Structures are given as structure tokens and as C-alpha cells.
Amino acid sequence: MRIACQQAACGTTGLAHSLGQLRRAARRAAEAGAELLVTPEISVGGYPLLTANLAEASGPVDGPQCVEVSAIAREFSIALVHGWPETDGDRLYNSTRLVSPQGDTLAIYRKAHLYGRGERAMFTPGGQGVVQASYKGLTLGLLICYDVEFPEAVRAHGVAGTDVLLVPTGLMRPWDFVARTLVPARAFESQLYIAYANWTGSHGGIGFCGHTTVAAPDGTASVLAEEGEGLLIADVDPAVLRRARAATTYLRDRRPELYSS
Ligand SMILES: [NH3+]CCCCC(=O)O
């Protein structure tokens, strides 16, 4: 399956800007033959989410923001992973949604490991660890940014049979080590692909470090530079998963009865 990861210029000025940026990426991804596009953390609304953008960017899964994104998926007949501030009753979640090429919601994941005082003040932490969906014969999983820095969170997906972990992110400097070293290591140790789509540029006092990555379970990775918008195109190959899992049998050789919880 060919996938695309958007490395988007941050500094979103509002919902219309976000949706325009996402639509352009969907068109380019479809033109490149991709069947799935992954966009950065809170790609609808911008990261960090400014209070000024909160009212127009936030909504329930059947709200106008998600309806617009579903229309983009249908227009270009491509599956999409986008972030947005999800409202559910009086709670606000830092969420990501996997949308089918027909615009249907295949999965929603709410960021469980919130990062820093700003996020913890604004969002409610998600309460689900492993969220998956089937697409094109593969099992896709969802995590968001900081989640991937917890080996337990990624390993839980590996044990649950995730083939491709889709990770919208908002990774800032000086943490580029996470993109360059940790994400490829996570893919290798849990025997799955990780598609990690980041922002670039500076916004809200934060400098994002790009390095959008598709890391494979065999230790190889495709990476974009730190600066500049772009679209990373990579092919996810089930044969690579099979060969890697046969050669590196971490998931079979685990001894969970020996590990503290
Ligand atoms: N080590 C922290 C990197 C930033 C994670 C986040 O913004 O969710």
C-alpha cells in the first residue's frame, strides 16, 4: 500500500486555512498514487491549538470540521488521518480520525499521553490504548505524538497485530532525536511500520523539527528534512513485515510474566 505523510507548515490561522492545507495535500497524495494520507497533530485547527482557533476548530465527530474532511477524502478517493480538537459532552480531546476514501469514520483515537501543562490544561486524556482498523488487507493503528515515546504504547500495538501505526505528531526542537532515532527503533522493536507526520516551521513560540518519517520493521526508514513543507511517499510492503517478523522474533520471544506492569 502506498502512503503519504504530510509535513505541513505550522502557523495555522484558522479552520479555512487548515482545511485548505489538508485538501492540497490530499490532491498531491492522490496524484502520487497514495491510498492513505497521514497529516500532523491537530491538522484541523493547528498545533499548538491557540485559544483563538478553538471555537471554530473544535467539534464532535459528526460536526462540520469532520464533515469537511470526509468530503475531501471522497473528492480525492483517498483514506485520510487527520487531527482535530474533538468535543464530547463537556470534554475536549486531542483526537485523530481515520477516514475511508468514501468519507466514513473507520477509527478515532484520543491522545492518552498529554504533553506539558498547556495540553493537560486544555484536553482530557484519552482512555483507550490500542485503536485499530482494517484497510487494504492491513491492520492500521493510531497513536499521537508523545504516545509513541512510551515503548509500552507501541508494543501493545505490536502484540495486538498492528501492521502500520499511524502517528500524527507535533514534535518540536530540541526533540528531533525522537524522529531520527526513537521512531525507527520503535518500529524495529515492535515489528510494525510507523508513519510519523510532523509540522515544520515556528508557531506559538514553538519551533517544529519536521523529520516526517516512515520507519519500517526491518530498521530502514524514509525521512524528510527538518525544514520545509513536503509530502513523504512510501510503500508499505506486507512481504517486508513477514520477513522482518521471521528474522526478529521479539514478539514471540517476549516473557511478559517477568516484566513489572
Ligand atoms: N519529548 C516530547 C516531544 C513532544 C511531544 C508532544 O508534543 O506530544
PDB file of C-alpha atoms and ligand atoms in Angstrom:
ATOM      1  CA  MET A   1       0.000   0.000   0.000  1.00  0.00           C
ATOM      2  CA  ARG A   2       1.378   3.433  -0.924  1.00  0.00           C
ATOM      3  CA  ILE A   3       1.046   6.015   1.826  1.00  0.00           C
ATOM      4  CA  ALA A   4       1.774   9.743   2.013  1.00  0.00           C
ATOM      5  CA  CYS A   5       2.763  11.740   5.098  1.00  0.00           C
ATOM      6  CA  GLN A   6       2.225  15.485   5.025  1.00  0.00           C
ATOM      7  CA  GLN A   7       4.915  17.727   6.527  1.00  0.00           C
ATOM      8  CA  ALA A   8       2.890  20.901   6.895  1.00  0.00           C
ATOM      9  CA  ALA A   9       3.992  24.476   7.586  1.00  0.00           C
ATOM     10  CA  CYS A  10       2.600  25.414  11.005  1.00  0.00           C
ATOM     11  CA  GLY A  11       1.080  28.788  11.865  1.00  0.00           C
ATOM     12  CA  THR A  12      -2.491  27.833  11.049  1.00  0.00           C
ATOM     13  CA  THR A  13      -4.598  30.970  11.126  1.00  0.00           C
ATOM     14  CA  GLY A  14      -7.897  29.105  11.406  1.00  0.00           C
ATOM     15  CA  LEU A  15     -10.211  26.379  10.125  1.00  0.00           C
ATOM     16  CA  ALA A  16     -10.331  27.521   6.489  1.00  0.00           C
ATOM     17  CA  HIS A  17      -6.513  27.606   6.340  1.00  0.00           C
ATOM     18  CA  SER A  18      -6.273  24.133   7.899  1.00  0.00           C
ATOM     19  CA  LEU A  19      -8.801  22.594   5.524  1.00  0.00           C
ATOM     20  CA  GLY A  20      -7.160  24.242   2.516  1.00  0.00           C
ATOM     21  CA  GLN A  21      -3.760  22.863   3.558  1.00  0.00           C
ATOM     22  CA  LEU A  22      -5.245  19.393   4.033  1.00  0.00           C
ATOM     23  CA  ARG A  23      -7.079  19.480   0.705  1.00  0.00           C
ATOM     24  CA  ARG A  24      -3.900  20.431  -1.191  1.00  0.00           C
ATOM     25  CA  ALA A  25      -2.042  17.565   0.473  1.00  0.00           C
ATOM     26  CA  ALA A  26      -4.866  15.119  -0.368  1.00  0.00           C
ATOM     27  CA  ARG A  27      -4.754  16.171  -4.023  1.00  0.00           C
ATOM     28  CA  ARG A  28      -0.970  15.769  -4.209  1.00  0.00           C
ATOM     29  CA  ALA A  29      -1.089  12.427  -2.380  1.00  0.00           C
ATOM     30  CA  ALA A  30      -3.774  11.074  -4.733  1.00  0.00           C
ATOM     31  CA  GLU A  31      -1.780  12.279  -7.753  1.00  0.00           C
ATOM     32  CA  ALA A  32       1.228  10.356  -6.370  1.00  0.00           C
ATOM     33  CA  GLY A  33      -0.866   7.184  -6.198  1.00  0.00           C
ATOM     34  CA  ALA A  34      -1.120   7.100  -2.410  1.00  0.00           C
ATOM     35  CA  GLU A  35      -4.081   5.238  -0.892  1.00  0.00           C
ATOM     36  CA  LEU A  36      -3.710   6.858   2.537  1.00  0.00           C
ATOM     37  CA  LEU A  37      -2.591  10.325   3.697  1.00  0.00           C
ATOM     38  CA  VAL A  38      -1.384  10.984   7.258  1.00  0.00           C
ATOM     39  CA  THR A  39      -1.367  14.618   8.428  1.00  0.00           C
ATOM     40  CA  PRO A  40       0.211  16.194  11.561  1.00  0.00           C
ATOM     41  CA  GLU A  41      -1.240  16.505  15.087  1.00  0.00           C
ATOM     42  CA  ILE A  42      -4.391  18.685  15.174  1.00  0.00           C
ATOM     43  CA  SER A  43      -4.012  19.262  11.440  1.00  0.00           C
ATOM     44  CA  VAL A  44      -7.522  20.740  11.597  1.00  0.00           C
ATOM     45  CA  GLY A  45      -7.052  23.701  13.936  1.00  0.00           C
ATOM     46  CA  GLY A  46      -3.263  23.841  14.175  1.00  0.00           C
ATOM     47  CA  TYR A  47      -0.748  22.850  16.829  1.00  0.00           C
ATOM     48  CA  PRO A  48      -0.320  24.174  19.418  1.00  0.00           C
ATOM     49  CA  LEU A  49      -4.053  24.857  19.306  1.00  0.00           C
ATOM     50  CA  LEU A  50      -4.489  28.549  20.038  1.00  0.00           C
ATOM     51  CA  THR A  51      -7.487  29.514  22.140  1.00  0.00           C
ATOM     52  CA  ALA A  52      -8.493  31.900  19.359  1.00  0.00           C
ATOM     53  CA  ASN A  53      -8.906  28.918  16.990  1.00  0.00           C
ATOM     54  CA  LEU A  54     -10.600  26.615  19.491  1.00  0.00           C
ATOM     55  CA  ALA A  55     -14.217  27.587  18.919  1.00  0.00           C
ATOM     56  CA  GLU A  56     -14.194  27.162  15.120  1.00  0.00           C
ATOM     57  CA  ALA A  57     -11.867  24.153  15.021  1.00  0.00           C
ATOM     58  CA  SER A  58     -13.460  22.016  17.751  1.00  0.00           C
ATOM     59  CA  GLY A  59     -16.494  19.802  17.313  1.00  0.00           C
ATOM     60  CA  PRO A  60     -17.923  16.283  17.635  1.00  0.00           C
ATOM     61  CA  VAL A  61     -17.124  13.525  15.160  1.00  0.00           C
ATOM     62  CA  ASP A  62     -20.318  14.435  13.226  1.00  0.00           C
ATOM     63  CA  GLY A  63     -19.571  18.163  13.412  1.00  0.00           C
ATOM     64  CA  PRO A  64     -18.790  20.477  10.455  1.00  0.00           C
ATOM     65  CA  GLN A  65     -14.991  20.044  10.734  1.00  0.00           C
ATOM     66  CA  CYS A  66     -15.111  16.258  10.286  1.00  0.00           C
ATOM     67  CA  VAL A  67     -17.835  16.550   7.631  1.00  0.00           C
ATOM     68  CA  GLU A  68     -15.494  18.812   5.621  1.00  0.00           C
ATOM     69  CA  VAL A  69     -12.592  16.366   5.957  1.00  0.00           C
ATOM     70  CA  SER A  70     -14.814  13.463   4.898  1.00  0.00           C
ATOM     71  CA  ALA A  71     -15.771  15.428   1.791  1.00  0.00           C
ATOM     72  CA  ILE A  72     -12.065  15.892   0.960  1.00  0.00           C
ATOM     73  CA  ALA A  73     -11.472  12.130   1.341  1.00  0.00           C
ATOM     74  CA  ARG A  74     -14.357  11.429  -1.052  1.00  0.00           C
ATOM     75  CA  GLU A  75     -13.270  14.129  -3.520  1.00  0.00           C
ATOM     76  CA  PHE A  76      -9.825  12.545  -3.959  1.00  0.00           C
ATOM     77  CA  SER A  77     -10.886   8.985  -3.090  1.00  0.00           C
ATOM     78  CA  ILE A  78      -8.129   8.624  -0.523  1.00  0.00           C
ATOM     79  CA  ALA A  79      -8.122   7.477   3.112  1.00  0.00           C
ATOM     80  CA  LEU A  80      -7.100  10.247   5.499  1.00  0.00           C
ATOM     81  CA  VAL A  81      -5.729  10.529   9.026  1.00  0.00           C
ATOM     82  CA  HIS A  82      -6.334  13.978  10.477  1.00  0.00           C
ATOM     83  CA  GLY A  83      -6.226  15.516  13.946  1.00  0.00           C
ATOM     84  CA  TRP A  84      -8.764  17.857  15.447  1.00  0.00           C
ATOM     85  CA  PRO A  85      -9.971  19.072  18.863  1.00  0.00           C
ATOM     86  CA  GLU A  86     -12.859  16.665  19.481  1.00  0.00           C
ATOM     87  CA  THR A  87     -15.735  17.699  21.742  1.00  0.00           C
ATOM     88  CA  ASP A  88     -17.741  15.026  23.547  1.00  0.00           C
ATOM     89  CA  GLY A  89     -20.200  16.499  26.003  1.00  0.00           C
ATOM     90  CA  ASP A  90     -18.235  18.930  28.175  1.00  0.00           C
ATOM     91  CA  ARG A  91     -14.890  17.275  27.393  1.00  0.00           C
ATOM     92  CA  LEU A  92     -12.286  18.230  24.813  1.00  0.00           C
ATOM     93  CA  TYR A  93      -9.899  15.608  23.404  1.00  0.00           C
ATOM     94  CA  ASN A  94      -6.766  15.864  21.255  1.00  0.00           C
ATOM     95  CA  SER A  95      -8.081  13.334  18.727  1.00  0.00           C
ATOM     96  CA  THR A  96      -7.170  11.768  15.426  1.00  0.00           C
ATOM     97  CA  ARG A  97      -9.579  10.134  12.974  1.00  0.00           C
ATOM     98  CA  LEU A  98      -9.027   7.581  10.228  1.00  0.00           C
ATOM     99  CA  VAL A  99     -11.408   8.302   7.346  1.00  0.00           C
ATOM    100  CA  SER A 100     -12.127   5.924   4.448  1.00  0.00           C
ATOM    101  CA  PRO A 101     -11.968   7.052   0.790  1.00  0.00           C
ATOM    102  CA  GLN A 102     -15.784   7.103   0.970  1.00  0.00           C
ATOM    103  CA  GLY A 103     -15.593   9.579   3.869  1.00  0.00           C
ATOM    104  CA  ASP A 104     -16.660   7.127   6.576  1.00  0.00           C
ATOM    105  CA  THR A 105     -15.070   7.162  10.040  1.00  0.00           C
ATOM    106  CA  LEU A 106     -13.017   3.959  10.428  1.00  0.00           C
ATOM    107  CA  ALA A 107     -11.451   4.765  13.826  1.00  0.00           C
ATOM    108  CA  ILE A 108     -10.986   7.580  16.331  1.00  0.00           C
ATOM    109  CA  TYR A 109      -8.137   7.734  18.841  1.00  0.00           C
ATOM    110  CA  ARG A 110      -7.852  10.226  21.697  1.00  0.00           C
ATOM    111  CA  LYS A 111      -4.320  11.173  22.777  1.00  0.00           C
ATOM    112  CA  ALA A 112      -3.706   9.278  26.014  1.00  0.00           C
ATOM    113  CA  HIS A 113      -0.307  10.765  26.996  1.00  0.00           C
ATOM    114  CA  LEU A 114      -0.821  14.535  27.033  1.00  0.00           C
ATOM    115  CA  TYR A 115       2.372  16.596  26.804  1.00  0.00           C
ATOM    116  CA  GLY A 116       3.054  19.585  29.046  1.00  0.00           C
ATOM    117  CA  ARG A 117       0.893  21.884  31.128  1.00  0.00           C
ATOM    118  CA  GLY A 118      -0.752  23.504  28.111  1.00  0.00           C
ATOM    119  CA  GLU A 119      -2.149  20.233  26.757  1.00  0.00           C
ATOM    120  CA  ARG A 120      -3.096  18.936  30.180  1.00  0.00           C
ATOM    121  CA  ALA A 121      -4.964  22.157  30.911  1.00  0.00           C
ATOM    122  CA  MET A 122      -6.860  22.099  27.612  1.00  0.00           C
ATOM    123  CA  PHE A 123      -7.586  18.413  26.913  1.00  0.00           C
ATOM    124  CA  THR A 124      -8.960  15.350  28.675  1.00  0.00           C
ATOM    125  CA  PRO A 125      -6.619  12.355  28.281  1.00  0.00           C
ATOM    126  CA  GLY A 126      -7.946   9.507  26.179  1.00  0.00           C
ATOM    127  CA  GLY A 127      -8.741   6.243  27.943  1.00  0.00           C
ATOM    128  CA  GLN A 128      -8.074   3.695  25.183  1.00  0.00           C
ATOM    129  CA  GLY A 129      -4.639   2.232  24.422  1.00  0.00           C
ATOM    130  CA  VAL A 130      -4.966   0.238  21.204  1.00  0.00           C
ATOM    131  CA  VAL A 131      -7.278   1.581  18.492  1.00  0.00           C
ATOM    132  CA  GLN A 132      -7.149  -0.277  15.167  1.00  0.00           C
ATOM    133  CA  ALA A 133      -8.963  -0.600  11.839  1.00  0.00           C
ATOM    134  CA  SER A 134      -8.564  -2.830   8.765  1.00  0.00           C
ATOM    135  CA  TYR A 135      -7.746  -1.205   5.430  1.00  0.00           C
ATOM    136  CA  LYS A 136      -6.413  -2.752   2.183  1.00  0.00           C
ATOM    137  CA  GLY A 137      -5.715  -6.061   3.972  1.00  0.00           C
ATOM    138  CA  LEU A 138      -3.567  -4.391   6.655  1.00  0.00           C
ATOM    139  CA  THR A 139      -4.272  -3.656  10.310  1.00  0.00           C
ATOM    140  CA  LEU A 140      -3.784   0.060  10.925  1.00  0.00           C
ATOM    141  CA  GLY A 141      -3.282   1.542  14.404  1.00  0.00           C
ATOM    142  CA  LEU A 142      -3.440   5.102  15.725  1.00  0.00           C
ATOM    143  CA  LEU A 143      -1.301   6.993  18.274  1.00  0.00           C
ATOM    144  CA  ILE A 144      -0.490  10.717  18.601  1.00  0.00           C
ATOM    145  CA  CYS A 145       2.914  12.343  19.090  1.00  0.00           C
ATOM    146  CA  TYR A 146       4.019  11.876  22.727  1.00  0.00           C
ATOM    147  CA  ASP A 147       2.274   8.441  22.872  1.00  0.00           C
ATOM    148  CA  VAL A 148       4.969   6.947  20.618  1.00  0.00           C
ATOM    149  CA  GLU A 149       7.656   7.838  23.172  1.00  0.00           C
ATOM    150  CA  PHE A 150       6.209   5.243  25.548  1.00  0.00           C
ATOM    151  CA  PRO A 151       7.523   1.831  24.455  1.00  0.00           C
ATOM    152  CA  GLU A 152       4.569   0.139  26.170  1.00  0.00           C
ATOM    153  CA  ALA A 153       2.092   2.007  23.949  1.00  0.00           C
ATOM    154  CA  VAL A 154       3.794   0.909  20.723  1.00  0.00           C
ATOM    155  CA  ARG A 155       4.494  -2.620  21.983  1.00  0.00           C
ATOM    156  CA  ALA A 156       0.778  -3.016  22.817  1.00  0.00           C
ATOM    157  CA  HIS A 157       0.051  -2.371  19.132  1.00  0.00           C
ATOM    158  CA  GLY A 158       2.708  -4.868  18.072  1.00  0.00           C
ATOM    159  CA  VAL A 159       1.224  -7.534  20.341  1.00  0.00           C
ATOM    160  CA  ALA A 160      -2.293  -6.693  19.093  1.00  0.00           C
ATOM    161  CA  GLY A 161      -1.203  -7.273  15.483  1.00  0.00           C
ATOM    162  CA  THR A 162      -0.934  -3.728  14.144  1.00  0.00           C
ATOM    163  CA  ASP A 163       0.912  -3.672  10.800  1.00  0.00           C
ATOM    164  CA  VAL A 164       1.101   0.102  10.270  1.00  0.00           C
ATOM    165  CA  LEU A 165       0.997   2.558  13.183  1.00  0.00           C
ATOM    166  CA  LEU A 166      -0.194   5.993  12.005  1.00  0.00           C
ATOM    167  CA  VAL A 167       1.129   8.825  14.190  1.00  0.00           C
ATOM    168  CA  PRO A 168       0.170  12.469  13.621  1.00  0.00           C
ATOM    169  CA  THR A 169       2.712  14.470  15.622  1.00  0.00           C
ATOM    170  CA  GLY A 170       3.751  17.952  16.750  1.00  0.00           C
ATOM    171  CA  LEU A 171       7.422  17.274  17.544  1.00  0.00           C
ATOM    172  CA  MET A 172       9.386  20.379  18.426  1.00  0.00           C
ATOM    173  CA  ARG A 173      13.093  21.186  18.830  1.00  0.00           C
ATOM    174  CA  PRO A 174      15.232  20.018  20.636  1.00  0.00           C
ATOM    175  CA  TRP A 175      13.462  16.628  20.444  1.00  0.00           C
ATOM    176  CA  ASP A 176      14.485  15.717  16.871  1.00  0.00           C
ATOM    177  CA  PHE A 177      16.192  12.628  18.363  1.00  0.00           C
ATOM    178  CA  VAL A 178      12.669  11.213  18.732  1.00  0.00           C
ATOM    179  CA  ALA A 179      12.028  11.349  14.977  1.00  0.00           C
ATOM    180  CA  ARG A 180      15.511  10.352  13.860  1.00  0.00           C
ATOM    181  CA  THR A 181      16.244   7.549  16.338  1.00  0.00           C
ATOM    182  CA  LEU A 182      13.331   6.650  18.603  1.00  0.00           C
ATOM    183  CA  VAL A 183      10.626   6.185  15.951  1.00  0.00           C
ATOM    184  CA  PRO A 184      12.769   3.841  13.794  1.00  0.00           C
ATOM    185  CA  ALA A 185      13.690   1.927  16.960  1.00  0.00           C
ATOM    186  CA  ARG A 186      10.029   1.607  17.958  1.00  0.00           C
ATOM    187  CA  ALA A 187       9.178   0.234  14.507  1.00  0.00           C
ATOM    188  CA  PHE A 188      12.011  -2.301  14.706  1.00  0.00           C
ATOM    189  CA  GLU A 189      11.392  -3.445  18.299  1.00  0.00           C
ATOM    190  CA  SER A 190       7.635  -3.895  17.818  1.00  0.00           C
ATOM    191  CA  GLN A 191       7.814  -5.177  14.258  1.00  0.00           C
ATOM    192  CA  LEU A 192       5.487  -2.769  12.533  1.00  0.00           C
ATOM    193  CA  TYR A 193       5.644   0.263  10.225  1.00  0.00           C
ATOM    194  CA  ILE A 194       5.337   3.714  11.793  1.00  0.00           C
ATOM    195  CA  ALA A 195       4.146   6.657   9.680  1.00  0.00           C
ATOM    196  CA  TYR A 196       5.038   9.829  11.630  1.00  0.00           C
ATOM    197  CA  ALA A 197       3.745  13.112  10.113  1.00  0.00           C
ATOM    198  CA  ASN A 198       5.081  16.344  11.674  1.00  0.00           C
ATOM    199  CA  TRP A 199       4.798  20.094  11.392  1.00  0.00           C
ATOM    200  CA  THR A 200       7.658  22.312  10.247  1.00  0.00           C
ATOM    201  CA  GLY A 201       8.374  25.996  10.968  1.00  0.00           C
ATOM    202  CA  SER A 202       7.672  28.033  14.104  1.00  0.00           C
ATOM    203  CA  HIS A 203       4.300  28.838  15.672  1.00  0.00           C
ATOM    204  CA  GLY A 204       3.063  29.879  19.092  1.00  0.00           C
ATOM    205  CA  GLY A 205       6.637  30.090  20.391  1.00  0.00           C
ATOM    206  CA  ILE A 206       7.446  26.536  19.299  1.00  0.00           C
ATOM    207  CA  GLY A 207       9.954  25.514  16.601  1.00  0.00           C
ATOM    208  CA  PHE A 208       8.889  22.242  14.946  1.00  0.00           C
ATOM    209  CA  CYS A 209      11.603  19.925  13.688  1.00  0.00           C
ATOM    210  CA  GLY A 210       9.994  18.270  10.662  1.00  0.00           C
ATOM    211  CA  HIS A 211      11.764  14.942  10.060  1.00  0.00           C
ATOM    212  CA  THR A 212       8.494  13.357   8.920  1.00  0.00           C
ATOM    213  CA  THR A 213       9.301   9.650   8.817  1.00  0.00           C
ATOM    214  CA  VAL A 214       8.050   6.294   7.589  1.00  0.00           C
ATOM    215  CA  ALA A 215      10.004   3.700   9.548  1.00  0.00           C
ATOM    216  CA  ALA A 216       9.884   0.001   8.562  1.00  0.00           C
ATOM    217  CA  PRO A 217      10.126  -3.083  10.821  1.00  0.00           C
ATOM    218  CA  ASP A 218      13.429  -4.040   9.169  1.00  0.00           C
ATOM    219  CA  GLY A 219      15.231  -0.969  10.507  1.00  0.00           C
ATOM    220  CA  THR A 220      15.030   1.096   7.312  1.00  0.00           C
ATOM    221  CA  ALA A 221      13.316   4.490   7.223  1.00  0.00           C
ATOM    222  CA  SER A 222      12.405   7.284   4.800  1.00  0.00           C
ATOM    223  CA  VAL A 223      12.773  10.753   6.364  1.00  0.00           C
ATOM    224  CA  LEU A 224      12.115  14.322   5.253  1.00  0.00           C
ATOM    225  CA  ALA A 225      14.406  17.207   6.232  1.00  0.00           C
ATOM    226  CA  GLU A 226      13.798  19.393   9.279  1.00  0.00           C
ATOM    227  CA  GLU A 227      12.735  22.448   7.318  1.00  0.00           C
ATOM    228  CA  GLY A 228      10.256  22.873   4.507  1.00  0.00           C
ATOM    229  CA  GLU A 229       6.823  21.596   3.663  1.00  0.00           C
ATOM    230  CA  GLY A 230       6.655  18.324   1.837  1.00  0.00           C
ATOM    231  CA  LEU A 231       4.896  15.055   1.198  1.00  0.00           C
ATOM    232  CA  LEU A 232       6.735  11.859   2.085  1.00  0.00           C
ATOM    233  CA  ILE A 233       5.650   8.962  -0.141  1.00  0.00           C
ATOM    234  CA  ALA A 234       6.450   5.409   0.937  1.00  0.00           C
ATOM    235  CA  ASP A 235       5.265   1.910   0.086  1.00  0.00           C
ATOM    236  CA  VAL A 236       4.183  -0.345   2.951  1.00  0.00           C
ATOM    237  CA  ASP A 237       5.008  -3.910   1.905  1.00  0.00           C
ATOM    238  CA  PRO A 238       3.426  -6.918   3.675  1.00  0.00           C
ATOM    239  CA  ALA A 239       6.407  -9.000   2.497  1.00  0.00           C
ATOM    240  CA  VAL A 240       8.741  -6.712   4.468  1.00  0.00           C
ATOM    241  CA  LEU A 241       6.561  -7.262   7.540  1.00  0.00           C
ATOM    242  CA  ARG A 242       6.662 -11.048   7.057  1.00  0.00           C
ATOM    243  CA  ARG A 243      10.445 -11.165   6.510  1.00  0.00           C
ATOM    244  CA  ALA A 244      11.200  -8.837   9.413  1.00  0.00           C
ATOM    245  CA  ARG A 245       8.935 -10.713  11.808  1.00  0.00           C
ATOM    246  CA  ALA A 246      10.555 -14.024  10.784  1.00  0.00           C
ATOM    247  CA  ALA A 247      14.051 -12.646  11.286  1.00  0.00           C
ATOM    248  CA  THR A 248      13.461 -10.659  14.506  1.00  0.00           C
ATOM    249  CA  THR A 249      11.119 -12.595  16.764  1.00  0.00           C
ATOM    250  CA  TYR A 250      10.807 -10.154  19.660  1.00  0.00           C
ATOM    251  CA  LEU A 251       7.032 -10.522  19.820  1.00  0.00           C
ATOM    252  CA  ARG A 252       7.268 -14.309  20.024  1.00  0.00           C
ATOM    253  CA  ASP A 253      10.177 -14.345  22.466  1.00  0.00           C
ATOM    254  CA  ARG A 254       8.719 -11.924  24.992  1.00  0.00           C
ATOM    255  CA  ARG A 255       8.458 -13.014  28.647  1.00  0.00           C
ATOM    256  CA  PRO A 256       5.617 -10.753  29.960  1.00  0.00           C
ATOM    257  CA  GLU A 257       5.347 -12.811  33.128  1.00  0.00           C
ATOM    258  CA  LEU A 258       8.801 -11.481  34.079  1.00  0.00           C
ATOM    259  CA  TYR A 259       8.143  -7.777  33.476  1.00  0.00           C
ATOM    260  CA  SER A 260       6.710  -5.392  36.039  1.00  0.00           C
ATOM    261  CA  SER A 261       3.417  -3.921  34.836  1.00  0.00           C
TER     262      SER A 261
HETATM  263  N1  LIG B   1       9.537  14.707  24.127  1.00  0.00           N
HETATM  264  C1  LIG B   1       8.367  15.498  23.898  1.00  0.00           C
HETATM  265  C2  LIG B   1       8.104  15.767  22.428  1.00  0.00           C
HETATM  266  C3  LIG B   1       6.754  16.488  22.226  1.00  0.00           C
HETATM  267  C4  LIG B   1       5.593  15.558  22.415  1.00  0.00           C
HETATM  268  C5  LIG B   1       4.226  16.218  22.153  1.00  0.00           C
HETATM  269  O1  LIG B   1       4.172  17.420  21.791  1.00  0.00           O
HETATM  270  O2  LIG B   1       3.221  15.486  22.295  1.00  0.00           O
END
